[in-house]
mmCIF file of C-alpha atoms in Angstrom:
data_model
loop_
_atom_site.group_PDB
_atom_site.id
_atom_site.type_symbol
_atom_site.label_atom_id
_atom_site.label_comp_id
_atom_site.label_asym_id
_atom_site.label_seq_id
_atom_site.Cartn_x
_atom_site.Cartn_y
_atom_site.Cartn_z
ATOM 1 C CA MET A 11 51.224 -154.409 245.432
ATOM 2 C CA GLU A 12 49.161 -157.583 245.534
ATOM 3 C CA GLY A 13 46.763 -156.186 242.943
ATOM 4 C CA LYS A 14 49.681 -155.249 240.724
ATOM 5 C CA GLU A 15 51.206 -158.727 240.982
ATOM 6 C CA GLU A 16 47.840 -160.256 240.104
ATOM 7 C CA ASP A 17 47.638 -158.093 236.973
ATOM 8 C CA VAL A 18 51.130 -159.163 235.913
ATOM 9 C CA ARG A 19 50.300 -162.831 236.496
ATOM 10 C CA LEU A 20 47.116 -162.623 234.447
ATOM 11 C CA GLY A 21 48.933 -160.847 231.647
ATOM 12 C CA ALA A 22 51.677 -163.476 231.584
ATOM 13 C CA ASN A 23 49.156 -166.300 231.474
ATOM 14 C CA ARG A 24 47.271 -164.664 228.635
ATOM 15 C CA TYR A 25 50.320 -164.810 226.372
ATOM 16 C CA THR A 26 51.862 -168.124 227.304
ATOM 17 C CA GLU A 27 53.729 -168.772 224.048
ATOM 18 C CA ARG A 28 56.060 -166.539 222.119
ATOM 19 C CA GLN A 29 55.103 -166.023 218.519
ATOM 20 C CA PRO A 30 57.848 -166.424 215.926
ATOM 21 C CA ILE A 31 59.057 -163.307 214.131
ATOM 22 C CA GLY A 32 56.750 -162.111 211.394
ATOM 23 C CA THR A 33 53.471 -163.515 212.669
ATOM 24 C CA ALA A 34 52.168 -160.573 214.675
ATOM 25 C CA ALA A 35 50.288 -158.831 211.866
ATOM 26 C CA GLN A 36 48.862 -162.039 210.450
ATOM 27 C CA GLY A 37 47.602 -163.714 213.620
ATOM 28 C CA ALA A 38 46.142 -167.177 213.712
ATOM 29 C CA GLU A 39 44.209 -168.122 210.607
ATOM 30 C CA GLU A 40 41.083 -169.055 212.543
ATOM 31 C CA THR A 41 40.941 -165.677 214.322
ATOM 32 C CA LYS A 42 41.017 -163.597 211.142
ATOM 33 C CA ASP A 43 37.918 -161.571 210.350
ATOM 34 C CA TYR A 44 39.036 -161.154 206.747
ATOM 35 C CA ARG A 45 40.219 -163.397 203.932
ATOM 36 C CA GLU A 46 43.500 -162.928 202.106
ATOM 37 C CA PRO A 47 43.222 -163.392 198.332
ATOM 38 C CA PRO A 48 45.341 -166.342 197.149
ATOM 39 C CA ALA A 49 48.731 -165.563 195.638
ATOM 40 C CA ALA A 50 48.599 -165.232 191.873
ATOM 41 C CA PRO A 51 50.521 -167.836 189.856
ATOM 42 C CA VAL A 52 53.627 -166.625 188.056
ATOM 43 C CA PHE A 53 52.231 -167.732 184.718
ATOM 44 C CA GLU A 54 48.576 -168.445 184.023
ATOM 45 C CA ALA A 55 47.932 -169.647 180.485
ATOM 46 C CA GLU A 56 44.167 -169.733 180.953
ATOM 47 C CA GLU A 57 44.117 -165.928 181.161
ATOM 48 C CA LEU A 58 45.073 -165.711 177.506
ATOM 49 C CA THR A 59 41.745 -167.261 176.494
ATOM 50 C CA SER A 60 39.618 -165.036 178.739
ATOM 51 C CA TRP A 61 37.849 -161.914 177.456
ATOM 52 C CA SER A 62 38.165 -160.274 180.884
ATOM 53 C CA PHE A 63 41.957 -160.408 180.487
ATOM 54 C CA TYR A 64 41.891 -158.423 177.253
ATOM 55 C CA ARG A 65 39.141 -156.128 178.520
ATOM 56 C CA ALA A 66 41.385 -155.235 181.474
ATOM 57 C CA GLY A 67 44.254 -154.478 179.104
ATOM 58 C CA ILE A 68 42.025 -152.234 176.990
ATOM 59 C CA ALA A 69 40.942 -150.410 180.158
ATOM 60 C CA GLU A 70 44.599 -149.799 181.046
ATOM 61 C CA PHE A 71 45.279 -148.524 177.533
ATOM 62 C CA VAL A 72 42.357 -146.078 177.547
ATOM 63 C CA ALA A 73 43.079 -144.861 181.073
ATOM 64 C CA THR A 74 46.751 -144.187 180.322
ATOM 65 C CA PHE A 75 45.791 -142.529 177.041
ATOM 66 C CA LEU A 76 43.451 -140.115 178.839
ATOM 67 C CA PHE A 77 45.980 -139.560 181.614
ATOM 68 C CA LEU A 78 48.685 -138.436 179.188
ATOM 69 C CA TYR A 79 46.295 -136.368 177.091
ATOM 70 C CA ILE A 80 44.983 -134.245 179.970
ATOM 71 C CA SER A 81 48.214 -133.975 181.938
ATOM 72 C CA ILE A 82 50.404 -132.977 178.981
ATOM 73 C CA LEU A 83 47.898 -130.350 177.874
ATOM 74 C CA THR A 84 48.080 -128.883 181.385
ATOM 75 C CA VAL A 85 51.886 -128.829 181.307
ATOM 76 C CA MET A 86 51.828 -127.140 177.900
ATOM 77 C CA GLY A 87 49.416 -124.490 179.137
ATOM 78 C CA VAL A 88 51.754 -123.592 181.986
ATOM 79 C CA ASN A 89 54.958 -123.664 179.924
ATOM 80 C CA LYS A 90 53.646 -121.489 177.082
ATOM 81 C CA SER A 91 52.933 -118.556 179.387
ATOM 82 C CA ALA A 92 55.615 -115.955 180.054
ATOM 83 C CA SER A 93 54.273 -115.472 183.568
ATOM 84 C CA LYS A 94 53.356 -118.423 185.770
ATOM 85 C CA CYS A 95 50.977 -116.126 187.641
ATOM 86 C CA GLY A 96 48.699 -116.197 184.600
ATOM 87 C CA THR A 97 48.458 -120.006 184.647
ATOM 88 C CA VAL A 98 47.559 -122.765 187.084
ATOM 89 C CA GLY A 99 51.279 -123.100 187.878
ATOM 90 C CA ILE A 100 52.990 -126.076 189.489
ATOM 91 C CA GLN A 101 50.057 -126.570 191.832
ATOM 92 C CA GLY A 102 47.714 -126.842 188.858
ATOM 93 C CA ILE A 103 49.968 -129.379 187.141
ATOM 94 C CA ALA A 104 50.090 -131.426 190.337
ATOM 95 C CA TRP A 105 46.285 -131.276 190.631
ATOM 96 C CA SER A 106 45.948 -132.315 186.988
ATOM 97 C CA PHE A 107 48.067 -135.438 187.460
ATOM 98 C CA GLY A 108 46.594 -136.312 190.853
ATOM 99 C CA GLY A 109 43.023 -135.567 189.835
ATOM 100 C CA MET A 110 43.237 -137.664 186.697
ATOM 101 C CA ILE A 111 44.657 -140.604 188.628
ATOM 102 C CA PHE A 112 41.833 -140.268 191.154
ATOM 103 C CA ALA A 113 39.180 -140.256 188.414
ATOM 104 C CA LEU A 114 40.752 -143.013 186.308
ATOM 105 C CA VAL A 115 41.429 -145.361 189.216
ATOM 106 C CA TYR A 116 37.802 -144.906 190.261
ATOM 107 C CA CYS A 117 36.632 -145.748 186.724
ATOM 108 C CA THR A 118 38.892 -148.745 186.047
ATOM 109 C CA ALA A 119 39.533 -150.321 189.466
ATOM 110 C CA GLY A 120 36.703 -152.802 189.010
ATOM 111 C CA ILE A 121 37.940 -153.847 185.565
ATOM 112 C CA SER A 122 41.727 -153.956 185.652
ATOM 113 C CA GLY A 123 42.596 -152.793 189.154
ATOM 114 C CA GLY A 124 43.304 -149.278 187.881
ATOM 115 C CA HIS A 125 47.105 -149.487 187.731
ATOM 116 C CA ILE A 126 47.759 -146.932 184.923
ATOM 117 C CA ASN A 127 51.464 -147.213 185.772
ATOM 118 C CA PRO A 128 54.036 -149.962 185.089
ATOM 119 C CA ALA A 129 55.662 -149.274 188.469
ATOM 120 C CA VAL A 130 52.382 -149.990 190.277
ATOM 121 C CA THR A 131 51.925 -153.136 188.201
ATOM 122 C CA PHE A 132 55.491 -154.218 188.992
ATOM 123 C CA GLY A 133 55.023 -153.676 192.726
ATOM 124 C CA LEU A 134 51.764 -155.644 192.766
ATOM 125 C CA PHE A 135 53.410 -158.425 190.766
ATOM 126 C CA LEU A 136 56.223 -158.713 193.309
ATOM 127 C CA ALA A 137 53.572 -159.017 196.025
ATOM 128 C CA ARG A 138 51.932 -161.846 194.044
ATOM 129 C CA LYS A 139 48.765 -159.846 193.409
ATOM 130 C CA LEU A 140 48.777 -160.645 189.692
ATOM 131 C CA SER A 141 50.517 -163.047 187.327
ATOM 132 C CA LEU A 142 53.549 -162.293 185.180
ATOM 133 C CA THR A 143 51.351 -162.763 182.111
ATOM 134 C CA ARG A 144 48.958 -160.050 183.214
ATOM 135 C CA ALA A 145 51.754 -157.778 184.456
ATOM 136 C CA VAL A 146 53.588 -157.802 181.122
ATOM 137 C CA PHE A 147 50.338 -157.287 179.196
ATOM 138 C CA TYR A 148 49.340 -154.372 181.424
ATOM 139 C CA MET A 149 52.741 -152.694 181.042
ATOM 140 C CA ALA A 150 52.621 -153.025 177.261
ATOM 141 C CA MET A 151 49.115 -151.550 177.078
ATOM 142 C CA GLN A 152 50.033 -148.737 179.470
ATOM 143 C CA CYS A 153 53.058 -147.756 177.383
ATOM 144 C CA LEU A 154 51.056 -147.944 174.169
ATOM 145 C CA GLY A 155 48.279 -145.818 175.671
ATOM 146 C CA ALA A 156 50.801 -143.236 176.853
ATOM 147 C CA ILE A 157 52.388 -142.984 173.406
ATOM 148 C CA CYS A 158 48.996 -142.547 171.772
ATOM 149 C CA GLY A 159 47.876 -139.957 174.338
ATOM 150 C CA ALA A 160 50.988 -137.827 173.813
ATOM 151 C CA GLY A 161 50.729 -138.378 170.047
ATOM 152 C CA VAL A 162 47.174 -137.014 169.898
ATOM 153 C CA VAL A 163 48.260 -133.873 171.775
ATOM 154 C CA LYS A 164 51.121 -133.374 169.318
ATOM 155 C CA GLY A 165 48.814 -134.005 166.379
ATOM 156 C CA PHE A 166 46.390 -131.295 167.520
ATOM 157 C CA GLN A 167 48.987 -128.664 168.478
ATOM 158 C CA ARG A 168 52.334 -129.650 166.988
ATOM 159 C CA GLY A 169 54.011 -126.237 167.179
ATOM 160 C CA LEU A 170 53.013 -125.590 170.767
ATOM 161 C CA TYR A 171 53.813 -129.162 171.748
ATOM 162 C CA MET A 172 57.376 -129.039 170.408
ATOM 163 C CA GLY A 173 57.913 -125.510 171.682
ATOM 164 C CA THR A 174 56.947 -126.280 175.274
ATOM 165 C CA GLY A 175 58.908 -129.494 175.772
ATOM 166 C CA GLY A 176 56.122 -131.975 175.130
ATOM 167 C CA GLY A 177 55.816 -132.861 178.792
ATOM 168 C CA ALA A 178 59.016 -134.915 178.572
ATOM 169 C CA ASN A 179 60.835 -135.699 181.808
ATOM 170 C CA ALA A 180 64.447 -134.689 182.414
ATOM 171 C CA VAL A 181 66.637 -133.817 185.387
ATOM 172 C CA ASN A 182 66.399 -130.046 185.661
ATOM 173 C CA PRO A 183 69.445 -127.740 185.821
ATOM 174 C CA GLY A 184 70.893 -127.418 189.299
ATOM 175 C CA TYR A 185 70.216 -131.062 190.164
ATOM 176 C CA THR A 186 72.382 -134.133 189.651
ATOM 177 C CA LYS A 187 71.378 -137.491 188.214
ATOM 178 C CA GLY A 188 71.566 -138.833 191.758
ATOM 179 C CA ASP A 189 69.076 -136.196 192.891
ATOM 180 C CA GLY A 190 66.730 -137.193 190.101
ATOM 181 C CA LEU A 191 67.068 -140.910 190.791
ATOM 182 C CA GLY A 192 66.461 -140.389 194.510
ATOM 183 C CA ALA A 193 63.389 -138.260 193.827
ATOM 184 C CA GLU A 194 61.942 -140.929 191.549
ATOM 185 C CA ILE A 195 62.636 -143.750 194.022
ATOM 186 C CA VAL A 196 61.087 -141.989 197.001
ATOM 187 C CA GLY A 197 58.188 -140.560 194.999
ATOM 188 C CA THR A 198 57.270 -143.965 193.578
ATOM 189 C CA PHE A 199 57.624 -145.551 197.014
ATOM 190 C CA VAL A 200 55.046 -143.096 198.359
ATOM 191 C CA LEU A 201 52.648 -143.888 195.509
ATOM 192 C CA VAL A 202 52.962 -147.686 195.579
ATOM 193 C CA TYR A 203 52.883 -147.830 199.380
ATOM 194 C CA THR A 204 49.636 -145.849 199.243
ATOM 195 C CA VAL A 205 48.247 -148.273 196.660
ATOM 196 C CA PHE A 206 49.027 -151.242 198.905
ATOM 197 C CA SER A 207 47.491 -149.548 201.936
ATOM 198 C CA ALA A 208 44.354 -148.424 200.088
ATOM 199 C CA THR A 209 43.705 -151.898 198.659
ATOM 200 C CA ASP A 210 44.685 -153.955 201.705
ATOM 201 C CA ALA A 211 42.307 -156.898 202.264
ATOM 202 C CA LYS A 212 42.415 -156.481 206.036
ATOM 203 C CA ARG A 213 41.361 -152.830 205.926
ATOM 204 C CA ASN A 214 38.736 -153.477 203.271
ATOM 205 C CA ALA A 215 37.089 -156.098 205.483
ATOM 206 C CA ARG A 216 37.100 -154.015 208.667
ATOM 207 C CA ASP A 217 36.372 -150.585 207.208
ATOM 208 C CA SER A 218 33.548 -150.719 204.671
ATOM 209 C CA HIS A 219 34.325 -147.220 203.363
ATOM 210 C CA VAL A 220 37.911 -148.064 202.357
ATOM 211 C CA PRO A 221 37.141 -149.615 198.915
ATOM 212 C CA ILE A 222 35.010 -146.607 197.987
ATOM 213 C CA LEU A 223 37.637 -144.081 199.060
ATOM 214 C CA ALA A 224 40.676 -145.992 197.725
ATOM 215 C CA PRO A 225 41.117 -143.816 194.583
ATOM 216 C CA LEU A 226 41.225 -140.655 196.710
ATOM 217 C CA PRO A 227 44.436 -141.323 198.705
ATOM 218 C CA ILE A 228 46.092 -142.720 195.577
ATOM 219 C CA GLY A 229 45.316 -139.566 193.592
ATOM 220 C CA PHE A 230 46.302 -137.392 196.540
ATOM 221 C CA ALA A 231 49.639 -139.209 196.829
ATOM 222 C CA VAL A 232 50.318 -138.447 193.148
ATOM 223 C CA PHE A 233 49.419 -134.792 193.765
ATOM 224 C CA LEU A 234 51.774 -134.452 196.739
ATOM 225 C CA VAL A 235 54.669 -136.207 195.011
ATOM 226 C CA HIS A 236 54.300 -133.864 192.025
ATOM 227 C CA LEU A 237 54.415 -130.813 194.276
ATOM 228 C CA ALA A 238 57.707 -132.054 195.726
ATOM 229 C CA THR A 239 59.471 -133.350 192.611
ATOM 230 C CA ILE A 240 58.307 -131.257 189.650
ATOM 231 C CA PRO A 241 61.239 -128.855 190.254
ATOM 232 C CA ILE A 242 63.686 -131.790 190.187
ATOM 233 C CA THR A 243 62.611 -134.077 187.336
ATOM 234 C CA GLY A 244 59.224 -132.818 186.199
ATOM 235 C CA THR A 245 57.989 -135.885 188.122
ATOM 236 C CA GLY A 246 57.964 -139.248 186.426
ATOM 237 C CA ILE A 247 57.036 -141.979 188.961
ATOM 238 C CA ASN A 248 55.371 -143.613 185.969
ATOM 239 C CA PRO A 249 57.611 -145.169 183.280
ATOM 240 C CA ALA A 250 54.777 -145.252 180.739
ATOM 241 C CA ARG A 251 54.130 -141.525 181.155
ATOM 242 C CA SER A 252 57.861 -140.775 180.715
ATOM 243 C CA LEU A 253 58.233 -143.120 177.739
ATOM 244 C CA GLY A 254 55.177 -141.813 175.900
ATOM 245 C CA ALA A 255 56.283 -138.188 176.182
ATOM 246 C CA ALA A 256 59.911 -139.005 175.255
ATOM 247 C CA ILE A 257 58.971 -140.999 172.132
ATOM 248 C CA VAL A 258 56.537 -138.418 170.791
ATOM 249 C CA TYR A 259 58.694 -135.390 171.669
ATOM 250 C CA ASN A 260 61.864 -137.214 170.520
ATOM 251 C CA ARG A 261 64.564 -134.666 171.280
ATOM 252 C CA ALA A 262 68.019 -135.575 172.562
ATOM 253 C CA HIS A 263 67.617 -134.116 176.050
ATOM 254 C CA ALA A 264 64.459 -136.162 176.576
ATOM 255 C CA TRP A 265 66.559 -139.336 176.284
ATOM 256 C CA HIS A 266 69.696 -138.292 178.201
ATOM 257 C CA ASP A 267 68.275 -139.148 181.603
ATOM 258 C CA HIS A 268 65.471 -141.427 180.491
ATOM 259 C CA TRP A 269 66.893 -144.458 182.335
ATOM 260 C CA ILE A 270 66.219 -142.654 185.623
ATOM 261 C CA PHE A 271 62.481 -142.745 184.932
ATOM 262 C CA TRP A 272 62.528 -146.536 184.658
ATOM 263 C CA VAL A 273 65.140 -147.530 187.225
ATOM 264 C CA GLY A 274 63.898 -145.114 189.905
ATOM 265 C CA PRO A 275 60.208 -146.067 189.782
ATOM 266 C CA PHE A 276 60.952 -149.797 189.640
ATOM 267 C CA ILE A 277 63.274 -149.589 192.657
ATOM 268 C CA GLY A 278 60.716 -147.504 194.555
ATOM 269 C CA ALA A 279 57.932 -149.958 193.696
ATOM 270 C CA ALA A 280 60.035 -152.938 194.777
ATOM 271 C CA LEU A 281 60.895 -151.300 198.105
ATOM 272 C CA ALA A 282 57.227 -150.483 198.736
ATOM 273 C CA ALA A 283 56.211 -154.072 197.961
ATOM 274 C CA ILE A 284 58.869 -155.475 200.297
ATOM 275 C CA TYR A 285 57.937 -153.036 203.060
ATOM 276 C CA HIS A 286 54.242 -153.824 202.814
ATOM 277 C CA VAL A 287 54.578 -157.604 202.586
ATOM 278 C CA VAL A 288 57.470 -158.196 204.987
ATOM 279 C CA VAL A 289 56.964 -155.436 207.561
ATOM 280 C CA ILE A 290 53.388 -154.154 207.487
ATOM 281 C CA ARG A 291 51.673 -157.459 206.757
ATOM 282 C CA ALA A 292 54.468 -159.573 208.259
ATOM 283 C CA ILE A 293 55.150 -162.763 206.363
ATOM 284 C CA PRO A 294 54.614 -165.631 208.801
ATOM 285 C CA PHE A 295 57.786 -167.604 209.516
ATOM 286 C CA LYS A 296 57.255 -171.016 211.021
ATOM 287 C CA SER A 297 59.156 -171.643 214.202
ATOM 288 C CA ARG A 298 61.126 -174.813 214.796
ATOM 289 C CA ASP A 299 59.747 -177.162 217.407
#
């Protein structure tokens, strides 16, 4: 009993002060073995005169262009076949989307951060990882790249493109708009939460392999979300991807539920940003003396 009391006393003395809510994950600044990047300003005019700013936007354009080109061709190949057994099927479509994200994030992460998705950009903006100027520019270039990627596919194979749905997203029969919206919210949450975790400054400092492997969990998250939600919405979780296919395909049913593929991903991205910043990384609240 005496030994047990001694242990309790030592433990109590070790933690003499209560920490205010929200400080546990951050810890004292002087004890950190990593450095948090400073919060990005909301508007940074100097970016507009920097070549690296425009180079990053071009990288986002090219990456989203390639993403749409490869993924839509895969969807067309599956949809044109009378028997799914003779194609790569849903699993192949999921691998196409996830694999392309893995490859493109790896290629562009050092240039633009490898967003390739307005929802990812929006989530990172809410977490103050980039300025509003850069966020808006990225989103515009992503949407433009997606339109061009889908347009090239249509230009090469117009008949097949129009006959197989053009890769456009829509809520499938048997599901409600609420089902589709929920699938997009949760699916985007999974993706953006994975992005935050894979690029976390704390993990990067303590685990040297994390920056190298970051594209892998991000691509794998896209793969898994596609497996789960292709039967519901065809899987958006990327407003640029949905917009590019809808504009180029341009049929009424591609626009009926299009709002879902913007509202859902943006809500999911916002929830992931809040969860990561407020819960996982715990915003420090100063206690009153």
